[in-house]
JSON list of C-alpha atoms in Angstrom, two decimals:
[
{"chain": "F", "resi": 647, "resn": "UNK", "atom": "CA", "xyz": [18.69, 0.69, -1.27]},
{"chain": "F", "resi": 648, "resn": "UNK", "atom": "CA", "xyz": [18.73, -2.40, 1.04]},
{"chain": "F", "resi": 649, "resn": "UNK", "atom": "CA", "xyz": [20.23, -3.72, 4.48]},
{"chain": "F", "resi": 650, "resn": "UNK", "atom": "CA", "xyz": [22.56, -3.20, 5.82]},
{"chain": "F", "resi": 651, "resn": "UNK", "atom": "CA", "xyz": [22.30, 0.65, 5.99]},
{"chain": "F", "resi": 652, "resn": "UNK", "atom": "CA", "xyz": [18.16, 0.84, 6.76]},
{"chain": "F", "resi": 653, "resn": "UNK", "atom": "CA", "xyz": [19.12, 0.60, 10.64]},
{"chain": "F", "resi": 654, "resn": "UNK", "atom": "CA", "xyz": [15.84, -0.19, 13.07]},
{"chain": "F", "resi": 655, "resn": "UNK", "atom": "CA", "xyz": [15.92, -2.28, 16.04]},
{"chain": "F", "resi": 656, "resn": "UNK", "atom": "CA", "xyz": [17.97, -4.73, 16.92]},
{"chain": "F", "resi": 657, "resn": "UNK", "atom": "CA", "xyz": [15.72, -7.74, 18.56]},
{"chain": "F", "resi": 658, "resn": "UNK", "atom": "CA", "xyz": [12.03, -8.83, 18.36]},
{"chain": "F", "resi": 659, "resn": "UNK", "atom": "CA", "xyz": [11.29, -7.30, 21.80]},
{"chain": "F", "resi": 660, "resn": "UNK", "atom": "CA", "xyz": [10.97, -4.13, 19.90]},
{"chain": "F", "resi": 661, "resn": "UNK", "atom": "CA", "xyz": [6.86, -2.24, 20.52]},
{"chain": "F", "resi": 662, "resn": "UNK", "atom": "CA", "xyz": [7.19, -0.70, 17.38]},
{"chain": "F", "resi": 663, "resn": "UNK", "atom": "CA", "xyz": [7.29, -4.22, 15.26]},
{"chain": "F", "resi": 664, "resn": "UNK", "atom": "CA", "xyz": [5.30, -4.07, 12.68]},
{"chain": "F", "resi": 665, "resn": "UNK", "atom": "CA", "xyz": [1.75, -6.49, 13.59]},
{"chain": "F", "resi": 666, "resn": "UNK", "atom": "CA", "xyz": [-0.12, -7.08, 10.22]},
{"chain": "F", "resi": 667, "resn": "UNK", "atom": "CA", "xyz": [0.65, -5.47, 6.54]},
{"chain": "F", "resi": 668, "resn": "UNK", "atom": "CA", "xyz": [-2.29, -6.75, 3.95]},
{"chain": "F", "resi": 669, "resn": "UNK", "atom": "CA", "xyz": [-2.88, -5.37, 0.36]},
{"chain": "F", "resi": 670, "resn": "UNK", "atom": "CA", "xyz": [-7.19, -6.21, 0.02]},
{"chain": "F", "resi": 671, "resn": "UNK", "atom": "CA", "xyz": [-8.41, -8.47, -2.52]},
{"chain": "F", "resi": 672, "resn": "UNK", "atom": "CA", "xyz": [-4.81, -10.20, -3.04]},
{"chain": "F", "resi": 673, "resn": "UNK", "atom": "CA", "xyz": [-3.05, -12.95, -1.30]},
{"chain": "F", "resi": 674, "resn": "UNK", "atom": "CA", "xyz": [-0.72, -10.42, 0.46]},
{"chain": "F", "resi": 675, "resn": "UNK", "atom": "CA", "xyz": [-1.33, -10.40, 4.45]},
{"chain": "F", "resi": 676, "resn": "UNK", "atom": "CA", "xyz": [1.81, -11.20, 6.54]},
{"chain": "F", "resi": 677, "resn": "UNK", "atom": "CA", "xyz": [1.74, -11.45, 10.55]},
{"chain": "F", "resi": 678, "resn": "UNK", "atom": "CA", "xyz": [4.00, -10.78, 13.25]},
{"chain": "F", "resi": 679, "resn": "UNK", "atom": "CA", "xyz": [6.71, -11.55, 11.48]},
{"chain": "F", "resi": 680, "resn": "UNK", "atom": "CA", "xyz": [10.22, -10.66, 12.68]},
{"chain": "F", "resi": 681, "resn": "UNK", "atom": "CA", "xyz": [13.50, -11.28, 11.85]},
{"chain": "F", "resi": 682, "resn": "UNK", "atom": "CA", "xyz": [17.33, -9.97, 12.49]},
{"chain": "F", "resi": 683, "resn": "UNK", "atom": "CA", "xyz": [19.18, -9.53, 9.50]},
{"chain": "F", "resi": 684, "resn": "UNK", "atom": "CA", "xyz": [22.64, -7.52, 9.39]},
{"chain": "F", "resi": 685, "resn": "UNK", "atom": "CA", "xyz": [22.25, -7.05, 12.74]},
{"chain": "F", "resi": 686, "resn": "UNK", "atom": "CA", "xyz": [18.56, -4.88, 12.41]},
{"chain": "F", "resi": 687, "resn": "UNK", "atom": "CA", "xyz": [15.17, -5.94, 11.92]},
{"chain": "F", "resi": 688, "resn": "UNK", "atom": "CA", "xyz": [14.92, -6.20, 8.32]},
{"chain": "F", "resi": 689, "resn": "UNK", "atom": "CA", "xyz": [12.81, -9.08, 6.20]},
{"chain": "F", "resi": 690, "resn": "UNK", "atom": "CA", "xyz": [13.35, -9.71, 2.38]},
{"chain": "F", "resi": 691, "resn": "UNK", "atom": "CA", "xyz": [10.37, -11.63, 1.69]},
{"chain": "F", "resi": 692, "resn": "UNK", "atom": "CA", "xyz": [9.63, -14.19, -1.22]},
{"chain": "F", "resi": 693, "resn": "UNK", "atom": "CA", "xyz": [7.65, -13.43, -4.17]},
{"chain": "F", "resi": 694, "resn": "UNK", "atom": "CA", "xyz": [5.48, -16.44, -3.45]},
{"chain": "F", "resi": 695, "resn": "UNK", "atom": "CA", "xyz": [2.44, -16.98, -1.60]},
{"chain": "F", "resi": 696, "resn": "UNK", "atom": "CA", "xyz": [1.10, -14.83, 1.37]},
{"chain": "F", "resi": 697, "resn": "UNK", "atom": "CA", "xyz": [3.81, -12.90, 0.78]},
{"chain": "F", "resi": 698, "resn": "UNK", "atom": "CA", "xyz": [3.41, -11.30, -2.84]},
{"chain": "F", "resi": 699, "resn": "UNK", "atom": "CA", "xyz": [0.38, -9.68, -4.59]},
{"chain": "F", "resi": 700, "resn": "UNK", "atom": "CA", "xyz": [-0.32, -8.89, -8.52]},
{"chain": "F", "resi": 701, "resn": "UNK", "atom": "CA", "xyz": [-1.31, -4.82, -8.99]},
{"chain": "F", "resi": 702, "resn": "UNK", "atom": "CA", "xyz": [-2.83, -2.98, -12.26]},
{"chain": "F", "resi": 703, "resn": "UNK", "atom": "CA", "xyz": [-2.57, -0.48, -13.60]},
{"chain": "F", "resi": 704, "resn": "UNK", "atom": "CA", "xyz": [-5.41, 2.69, -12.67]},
{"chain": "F", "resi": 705, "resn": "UNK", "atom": "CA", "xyz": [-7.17, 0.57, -10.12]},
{"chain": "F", "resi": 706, "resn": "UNK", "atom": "CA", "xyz": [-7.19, 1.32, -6.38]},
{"chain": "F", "resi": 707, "resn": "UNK", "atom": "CA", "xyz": [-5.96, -1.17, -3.78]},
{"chain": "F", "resi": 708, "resn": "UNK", "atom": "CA", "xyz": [-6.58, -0.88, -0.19]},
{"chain": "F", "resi": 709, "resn": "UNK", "atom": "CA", "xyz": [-3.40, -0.91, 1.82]},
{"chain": "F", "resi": 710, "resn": "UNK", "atom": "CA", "xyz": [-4.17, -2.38, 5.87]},
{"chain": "F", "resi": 711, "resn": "UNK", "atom": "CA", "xyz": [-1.28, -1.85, 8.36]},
{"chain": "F", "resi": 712, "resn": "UNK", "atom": "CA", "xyz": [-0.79, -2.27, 11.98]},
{"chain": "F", "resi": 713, "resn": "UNK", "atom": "CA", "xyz": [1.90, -1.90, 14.14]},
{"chain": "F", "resi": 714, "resn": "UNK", "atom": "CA", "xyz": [1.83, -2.76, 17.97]},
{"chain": "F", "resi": 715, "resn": "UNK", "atom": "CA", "xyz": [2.79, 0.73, 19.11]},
{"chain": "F", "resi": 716, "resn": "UNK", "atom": "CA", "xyz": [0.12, 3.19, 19.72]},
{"chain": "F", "resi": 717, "resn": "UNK", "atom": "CA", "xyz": [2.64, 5.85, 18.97]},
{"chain": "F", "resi": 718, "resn": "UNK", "atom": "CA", "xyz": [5.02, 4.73, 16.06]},
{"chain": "F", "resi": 719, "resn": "UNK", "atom": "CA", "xyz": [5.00, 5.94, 12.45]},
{"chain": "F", "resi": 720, "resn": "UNK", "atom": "CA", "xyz": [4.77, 3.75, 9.60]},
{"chain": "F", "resi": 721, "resn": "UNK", "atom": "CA", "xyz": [5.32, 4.65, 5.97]},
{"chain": "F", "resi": 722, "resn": "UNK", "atom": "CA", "xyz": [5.11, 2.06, 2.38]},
{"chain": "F", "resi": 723, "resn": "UNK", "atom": "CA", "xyz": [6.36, 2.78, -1.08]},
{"chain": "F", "resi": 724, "resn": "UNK", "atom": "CA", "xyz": [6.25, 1.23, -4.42]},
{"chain": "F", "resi": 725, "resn": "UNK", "atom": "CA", "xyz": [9.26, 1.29, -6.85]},
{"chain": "F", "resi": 726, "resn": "UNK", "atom": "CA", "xyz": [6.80, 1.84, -9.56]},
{"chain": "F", "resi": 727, "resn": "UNK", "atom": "CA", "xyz": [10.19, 3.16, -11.37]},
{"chain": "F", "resi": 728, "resn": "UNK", "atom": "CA", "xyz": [12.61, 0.07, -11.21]},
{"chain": "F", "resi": 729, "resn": "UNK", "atom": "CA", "xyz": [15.41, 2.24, -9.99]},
{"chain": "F", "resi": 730, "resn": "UNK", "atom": "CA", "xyz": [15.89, 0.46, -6.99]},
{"chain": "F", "resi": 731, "resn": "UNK", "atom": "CA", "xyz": [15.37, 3.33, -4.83]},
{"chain": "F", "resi": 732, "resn": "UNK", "atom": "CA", "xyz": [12.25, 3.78, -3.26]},
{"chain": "F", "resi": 733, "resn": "UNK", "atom": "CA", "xyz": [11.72, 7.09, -4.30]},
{"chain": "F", "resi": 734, "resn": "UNK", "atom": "CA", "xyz": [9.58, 10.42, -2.47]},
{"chain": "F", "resi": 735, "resn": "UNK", "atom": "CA", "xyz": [7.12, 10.11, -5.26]},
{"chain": "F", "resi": 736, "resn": "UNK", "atom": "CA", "xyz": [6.53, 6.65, -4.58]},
{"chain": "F", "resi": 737, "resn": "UNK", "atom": "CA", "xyz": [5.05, 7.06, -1.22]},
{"chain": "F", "resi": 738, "resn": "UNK", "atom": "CA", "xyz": [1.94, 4.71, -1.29]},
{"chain": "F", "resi": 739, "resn": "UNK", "atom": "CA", "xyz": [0.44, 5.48, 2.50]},
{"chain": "F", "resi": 740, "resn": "UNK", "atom": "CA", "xyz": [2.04, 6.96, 5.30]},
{"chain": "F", "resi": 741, "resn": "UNK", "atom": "CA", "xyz": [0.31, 7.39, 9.22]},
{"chain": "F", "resi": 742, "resn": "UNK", "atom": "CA", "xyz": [2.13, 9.29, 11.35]},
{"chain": "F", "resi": 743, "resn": "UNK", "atom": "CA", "xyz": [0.80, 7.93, 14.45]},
{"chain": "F", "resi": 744, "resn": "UNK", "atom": "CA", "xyz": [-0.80, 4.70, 14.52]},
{"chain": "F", "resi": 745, "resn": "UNK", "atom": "CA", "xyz": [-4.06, 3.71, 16.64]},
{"chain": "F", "resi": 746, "resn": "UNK", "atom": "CA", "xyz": [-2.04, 0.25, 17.00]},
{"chain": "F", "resi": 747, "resn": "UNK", "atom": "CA", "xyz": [-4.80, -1.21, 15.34]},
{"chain": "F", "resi": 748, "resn": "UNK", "atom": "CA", "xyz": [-5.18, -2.01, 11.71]},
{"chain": "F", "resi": 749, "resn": "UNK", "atom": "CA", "xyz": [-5.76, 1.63, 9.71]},
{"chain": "F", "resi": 750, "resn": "UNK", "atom": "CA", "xyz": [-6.24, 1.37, 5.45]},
{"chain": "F", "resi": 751, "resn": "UNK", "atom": "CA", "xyz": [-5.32, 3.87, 3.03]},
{"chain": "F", "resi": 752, "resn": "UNK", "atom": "CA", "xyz": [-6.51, 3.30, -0.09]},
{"chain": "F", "resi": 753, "resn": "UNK", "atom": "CA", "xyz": [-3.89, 4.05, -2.95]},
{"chain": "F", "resi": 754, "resn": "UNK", "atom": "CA", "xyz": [-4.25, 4.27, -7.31]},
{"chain": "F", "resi": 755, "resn": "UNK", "atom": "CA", "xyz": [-1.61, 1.95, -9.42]},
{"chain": "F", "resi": 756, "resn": "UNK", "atom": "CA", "xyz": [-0.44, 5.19, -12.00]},
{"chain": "F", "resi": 757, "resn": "UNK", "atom": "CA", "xyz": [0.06, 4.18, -15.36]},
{"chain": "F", "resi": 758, "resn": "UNK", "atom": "CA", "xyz": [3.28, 5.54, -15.37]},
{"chain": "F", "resi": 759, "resn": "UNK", "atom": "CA", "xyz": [4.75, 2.71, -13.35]},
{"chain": "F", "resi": 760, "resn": "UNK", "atom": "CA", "xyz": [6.98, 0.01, -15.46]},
{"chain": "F", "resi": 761, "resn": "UNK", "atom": "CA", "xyz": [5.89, -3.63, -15.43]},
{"chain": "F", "resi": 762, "resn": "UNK", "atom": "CA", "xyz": [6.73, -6.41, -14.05]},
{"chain": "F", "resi": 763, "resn": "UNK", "atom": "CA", "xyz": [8.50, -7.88, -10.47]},
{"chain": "F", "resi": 764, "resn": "UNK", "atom": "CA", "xyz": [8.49, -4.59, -8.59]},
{"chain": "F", "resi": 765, "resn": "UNK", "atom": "CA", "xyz": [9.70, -3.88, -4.96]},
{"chain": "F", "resi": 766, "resn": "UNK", "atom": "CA", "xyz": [7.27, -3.04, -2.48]},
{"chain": "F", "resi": 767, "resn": "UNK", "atom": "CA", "xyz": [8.60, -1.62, 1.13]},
{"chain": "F", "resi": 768, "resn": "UNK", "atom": "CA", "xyz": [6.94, -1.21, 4.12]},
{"chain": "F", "resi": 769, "resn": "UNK", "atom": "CA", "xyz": [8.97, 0.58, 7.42]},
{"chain": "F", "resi": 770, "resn": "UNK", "atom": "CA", "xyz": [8.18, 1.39, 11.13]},
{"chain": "F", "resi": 771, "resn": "UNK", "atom": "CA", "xyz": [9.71, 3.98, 13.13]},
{"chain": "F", "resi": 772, "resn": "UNK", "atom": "CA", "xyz": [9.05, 5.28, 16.84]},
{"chain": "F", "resi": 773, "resn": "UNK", "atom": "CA", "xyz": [8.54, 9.09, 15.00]},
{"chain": "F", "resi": 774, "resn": "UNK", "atom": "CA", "xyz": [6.84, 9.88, 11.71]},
{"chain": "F", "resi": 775, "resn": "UNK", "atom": "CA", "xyz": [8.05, 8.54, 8.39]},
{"chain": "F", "resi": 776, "resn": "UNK", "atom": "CA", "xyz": [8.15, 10.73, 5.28]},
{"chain": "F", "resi": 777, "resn": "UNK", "atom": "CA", "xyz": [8.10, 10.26, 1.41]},
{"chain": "F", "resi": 778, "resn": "UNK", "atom": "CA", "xyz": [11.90, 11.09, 2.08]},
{"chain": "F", "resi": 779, "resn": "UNK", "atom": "CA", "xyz": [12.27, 7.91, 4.19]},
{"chain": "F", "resi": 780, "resn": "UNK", "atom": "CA", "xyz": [12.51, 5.13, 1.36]},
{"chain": "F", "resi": 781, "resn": "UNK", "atom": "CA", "xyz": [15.90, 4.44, 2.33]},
{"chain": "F", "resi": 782, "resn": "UNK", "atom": "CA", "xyz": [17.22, 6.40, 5.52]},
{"chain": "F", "resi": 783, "resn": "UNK", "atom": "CA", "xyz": [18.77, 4.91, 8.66]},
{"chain": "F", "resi": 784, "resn": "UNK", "atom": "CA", "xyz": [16.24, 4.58, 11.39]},
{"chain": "F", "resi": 785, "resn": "UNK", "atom": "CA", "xyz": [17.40, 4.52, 15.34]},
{"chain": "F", "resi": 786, "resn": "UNK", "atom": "CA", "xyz": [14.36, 2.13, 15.38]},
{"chain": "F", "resi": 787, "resn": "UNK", "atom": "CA", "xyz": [11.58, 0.21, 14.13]},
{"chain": "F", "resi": 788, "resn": "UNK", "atom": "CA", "xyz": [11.70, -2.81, 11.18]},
{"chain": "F", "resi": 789, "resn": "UNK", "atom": "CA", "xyz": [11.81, -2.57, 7.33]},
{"chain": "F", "resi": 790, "resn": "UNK", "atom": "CA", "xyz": [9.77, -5.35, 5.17]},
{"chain": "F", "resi": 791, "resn": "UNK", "atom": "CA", "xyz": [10.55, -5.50, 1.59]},
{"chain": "F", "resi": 792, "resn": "UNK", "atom": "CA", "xyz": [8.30, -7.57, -0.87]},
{"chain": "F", "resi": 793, "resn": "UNK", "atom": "CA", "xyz": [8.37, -7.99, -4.65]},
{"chain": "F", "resi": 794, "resn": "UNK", "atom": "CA", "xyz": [4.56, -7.46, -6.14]},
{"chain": "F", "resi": 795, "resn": "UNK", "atom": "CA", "xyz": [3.76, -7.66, -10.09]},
{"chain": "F", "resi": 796, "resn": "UNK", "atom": "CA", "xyz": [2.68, -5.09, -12.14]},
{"chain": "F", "resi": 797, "resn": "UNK", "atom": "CA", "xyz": [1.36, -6.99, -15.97]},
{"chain": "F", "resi": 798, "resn": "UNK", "atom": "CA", "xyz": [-0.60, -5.83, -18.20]},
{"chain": "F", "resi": 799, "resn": "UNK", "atom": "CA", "xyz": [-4.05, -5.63, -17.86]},
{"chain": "F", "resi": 800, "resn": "UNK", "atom": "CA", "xyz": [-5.81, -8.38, -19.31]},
{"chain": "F", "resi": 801, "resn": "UNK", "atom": "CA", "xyz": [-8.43, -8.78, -22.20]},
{"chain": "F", "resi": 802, "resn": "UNK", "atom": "CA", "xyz": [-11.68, -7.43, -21.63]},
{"chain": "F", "resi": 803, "resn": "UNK", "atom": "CA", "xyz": [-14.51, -10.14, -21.03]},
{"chain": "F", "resi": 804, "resn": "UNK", "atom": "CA", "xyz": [-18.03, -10.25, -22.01]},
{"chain": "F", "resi": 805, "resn": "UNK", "atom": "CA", "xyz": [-19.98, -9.52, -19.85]},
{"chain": "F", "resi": 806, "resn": "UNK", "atom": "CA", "xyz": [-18.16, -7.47, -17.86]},
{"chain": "F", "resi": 807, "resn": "UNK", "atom": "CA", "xyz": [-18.99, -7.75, -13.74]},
{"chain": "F", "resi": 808, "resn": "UNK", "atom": "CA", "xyz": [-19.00, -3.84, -12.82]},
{"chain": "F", "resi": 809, "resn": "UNK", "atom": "CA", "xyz": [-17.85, -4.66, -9.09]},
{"chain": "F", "resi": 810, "resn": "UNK", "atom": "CA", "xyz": [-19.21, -3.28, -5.59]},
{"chain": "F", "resi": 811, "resn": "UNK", "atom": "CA", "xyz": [-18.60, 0.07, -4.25]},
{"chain": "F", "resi": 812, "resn": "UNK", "atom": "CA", "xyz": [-17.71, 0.04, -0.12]},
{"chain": "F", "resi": 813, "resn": "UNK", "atom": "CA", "xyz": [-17.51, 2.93, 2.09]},
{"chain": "F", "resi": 814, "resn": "UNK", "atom": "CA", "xyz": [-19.34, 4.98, 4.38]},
{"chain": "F", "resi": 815, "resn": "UNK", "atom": "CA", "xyz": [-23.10, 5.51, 3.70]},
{"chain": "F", "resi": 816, "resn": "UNK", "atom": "CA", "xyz": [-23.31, 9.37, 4.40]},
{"chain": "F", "resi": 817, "resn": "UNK", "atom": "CA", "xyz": [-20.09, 11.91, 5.40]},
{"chain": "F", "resi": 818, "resn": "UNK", "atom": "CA", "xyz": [-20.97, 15.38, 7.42]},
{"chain": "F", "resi": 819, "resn": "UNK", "atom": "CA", "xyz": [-20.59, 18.51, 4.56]},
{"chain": "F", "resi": 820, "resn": "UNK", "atom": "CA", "xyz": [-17.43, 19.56, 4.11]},
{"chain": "F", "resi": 821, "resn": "UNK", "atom": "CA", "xyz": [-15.35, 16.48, 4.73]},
{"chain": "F", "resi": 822, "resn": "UNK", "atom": "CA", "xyz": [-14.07, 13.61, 2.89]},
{"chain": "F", "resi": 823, "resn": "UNK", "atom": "CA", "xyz": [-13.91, 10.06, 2.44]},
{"chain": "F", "resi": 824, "resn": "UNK", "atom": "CA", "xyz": [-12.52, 6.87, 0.88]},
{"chain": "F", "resi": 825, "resn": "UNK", "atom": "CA", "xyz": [-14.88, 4.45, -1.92]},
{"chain": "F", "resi": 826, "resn": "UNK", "atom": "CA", "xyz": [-13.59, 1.26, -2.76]},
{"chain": "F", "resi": 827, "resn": "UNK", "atom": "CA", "xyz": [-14.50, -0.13, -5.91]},
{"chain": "F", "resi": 828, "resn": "UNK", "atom": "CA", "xyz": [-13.78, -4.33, -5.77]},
{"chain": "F", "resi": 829, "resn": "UNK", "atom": "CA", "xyz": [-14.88, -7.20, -7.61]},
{"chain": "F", "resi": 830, "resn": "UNK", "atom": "CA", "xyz": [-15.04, -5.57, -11.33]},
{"chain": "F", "resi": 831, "resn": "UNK", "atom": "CA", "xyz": [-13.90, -7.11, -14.22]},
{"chain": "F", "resi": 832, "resn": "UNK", "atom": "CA", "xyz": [-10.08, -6.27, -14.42]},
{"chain": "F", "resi": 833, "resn": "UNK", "atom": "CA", "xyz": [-9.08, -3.91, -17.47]},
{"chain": "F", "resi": 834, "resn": "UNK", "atom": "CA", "xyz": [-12.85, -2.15, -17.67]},
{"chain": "F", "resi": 835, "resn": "UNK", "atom": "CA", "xyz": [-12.50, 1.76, -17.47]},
{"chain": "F", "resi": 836, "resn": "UNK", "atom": "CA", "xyz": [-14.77, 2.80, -14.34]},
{"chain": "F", "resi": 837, "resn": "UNK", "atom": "CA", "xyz": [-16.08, 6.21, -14.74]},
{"chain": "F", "resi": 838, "resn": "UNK", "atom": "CA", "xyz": [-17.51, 7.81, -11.21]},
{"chain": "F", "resi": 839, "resn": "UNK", "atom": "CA", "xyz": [-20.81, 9.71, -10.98]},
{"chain": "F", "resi": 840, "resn": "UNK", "atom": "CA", "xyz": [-22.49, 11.88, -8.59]},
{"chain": "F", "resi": 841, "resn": "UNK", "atom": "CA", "xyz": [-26.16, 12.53, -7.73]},
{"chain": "F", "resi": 842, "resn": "UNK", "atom": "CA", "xyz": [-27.62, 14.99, -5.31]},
{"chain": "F", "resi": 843, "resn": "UNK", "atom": "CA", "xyz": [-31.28, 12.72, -6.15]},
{"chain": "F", "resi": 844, "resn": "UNK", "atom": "CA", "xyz": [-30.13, 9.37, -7.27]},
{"chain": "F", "resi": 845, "resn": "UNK", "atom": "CA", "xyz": [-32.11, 10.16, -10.40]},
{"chain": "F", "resi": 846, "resn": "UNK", "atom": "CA", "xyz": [-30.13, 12.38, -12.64]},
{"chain": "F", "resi": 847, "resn": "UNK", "atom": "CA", "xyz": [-26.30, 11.73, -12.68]},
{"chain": "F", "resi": 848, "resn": "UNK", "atom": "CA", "xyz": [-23.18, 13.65, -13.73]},
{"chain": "F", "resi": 849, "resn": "UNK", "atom": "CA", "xyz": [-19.09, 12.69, -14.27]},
{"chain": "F", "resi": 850, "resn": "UNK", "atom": "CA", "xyz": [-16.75, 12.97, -11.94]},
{"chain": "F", "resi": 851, "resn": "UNK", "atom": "CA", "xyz": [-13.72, 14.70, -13.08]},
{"chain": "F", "resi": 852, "resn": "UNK", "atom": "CA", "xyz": [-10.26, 12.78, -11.70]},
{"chain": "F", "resi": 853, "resn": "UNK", "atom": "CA", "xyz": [-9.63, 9.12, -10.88]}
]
């Protein structure tokens, strides 16, 4: 699914353009970018630069978006599947109503996904997005589409680099947060452990 047929806005005057979209620890970061294709605000960006990013398989990547409404929606999916459609299940991050300041989601490559040039879509709208909003016709906001690559993961190195862990330093009981593992050698298997002393350590089950 591509323009036309996406719908949006119609100029750059639009508040609920779409400021910053950056994938962490890849190239990808593109700024206040805005153009008027078909009549809408849709970009087909190149698979060079700035502008594209290389993803594995099983590792996490920290999506940052922005947009310079306060009260839009803004939704991104993968088309880990190649079908051209960018599916409900490929849903990568979604925030219902941005801060209009740059908020991160941090999102797992499944194994599932096919290899190689895959489409990557990022939309604004001045209500919430859903999974279901891949492809609909929006009274307003902007679509960005990107191509990313999904290889193989490389052979393992010796010795491997096992990365640094970011995140909060302690969460109140009962609530949840994000870790982000960067900085480890690429196609290591990361196992995650807990410790209620720091001494004795189990497995956490899951990714």
């Amino acid at each position: 699914c591509s323009e036309p047929g996406l719908g949006g806005d119609v100029n750059c005057s639009s508040i609920y353009l779409i400021d910053t979209f950056s994938i962490t620890g890849t190239p990808l970061l593109t700024t206040n970018f805005c153009t008027v294709t078909n009549g809408f605000l849709y970009t087909q960006f190149p698979d060079t630069g700035s502008s594209t990013a290389t993803l594995y398989h099983s590792l996490p990547y920290q999506f940052n978006v922005s947009c310079l409404s306060p009260g839009a929606g803004i939704g991104g999916w993968i088309d880990f599947n190649h079908n051209g459609v960018f599916d409900p299940s490929e849903m990568v991050f979604n925030f219902q109503n941005t801060t209009g300041t740059v908020q991160s989601r941090i999102f797992i490559i499944p194994n599932s996904s096919l290899y190689g040039i895959t489409g990557l879509r990022v939309r604004s709208s001045d209500g919430a997005l859903y999974s279901t909003d891949g492809c609909t016709n929006e009274f307003a906001g902007q679509t960005f589409d990107y191509m990313i690559n999904i290889p193989p993961l490389p052979t393992c190195t010796t010795p491997v680099v096992a990365g640094t862990i970011s995140g909060p330093n302690t969460i109140c009981a009962g609530s949840w947060t994000q870790l982000l593992l960067t900085g480890q050698t690429i196609g290591t298997q990361v196992q995650w452990e807990v410790s209620s002393d720091s001494l004795t350590w189990s497995d956490l089950l899951g990714d």
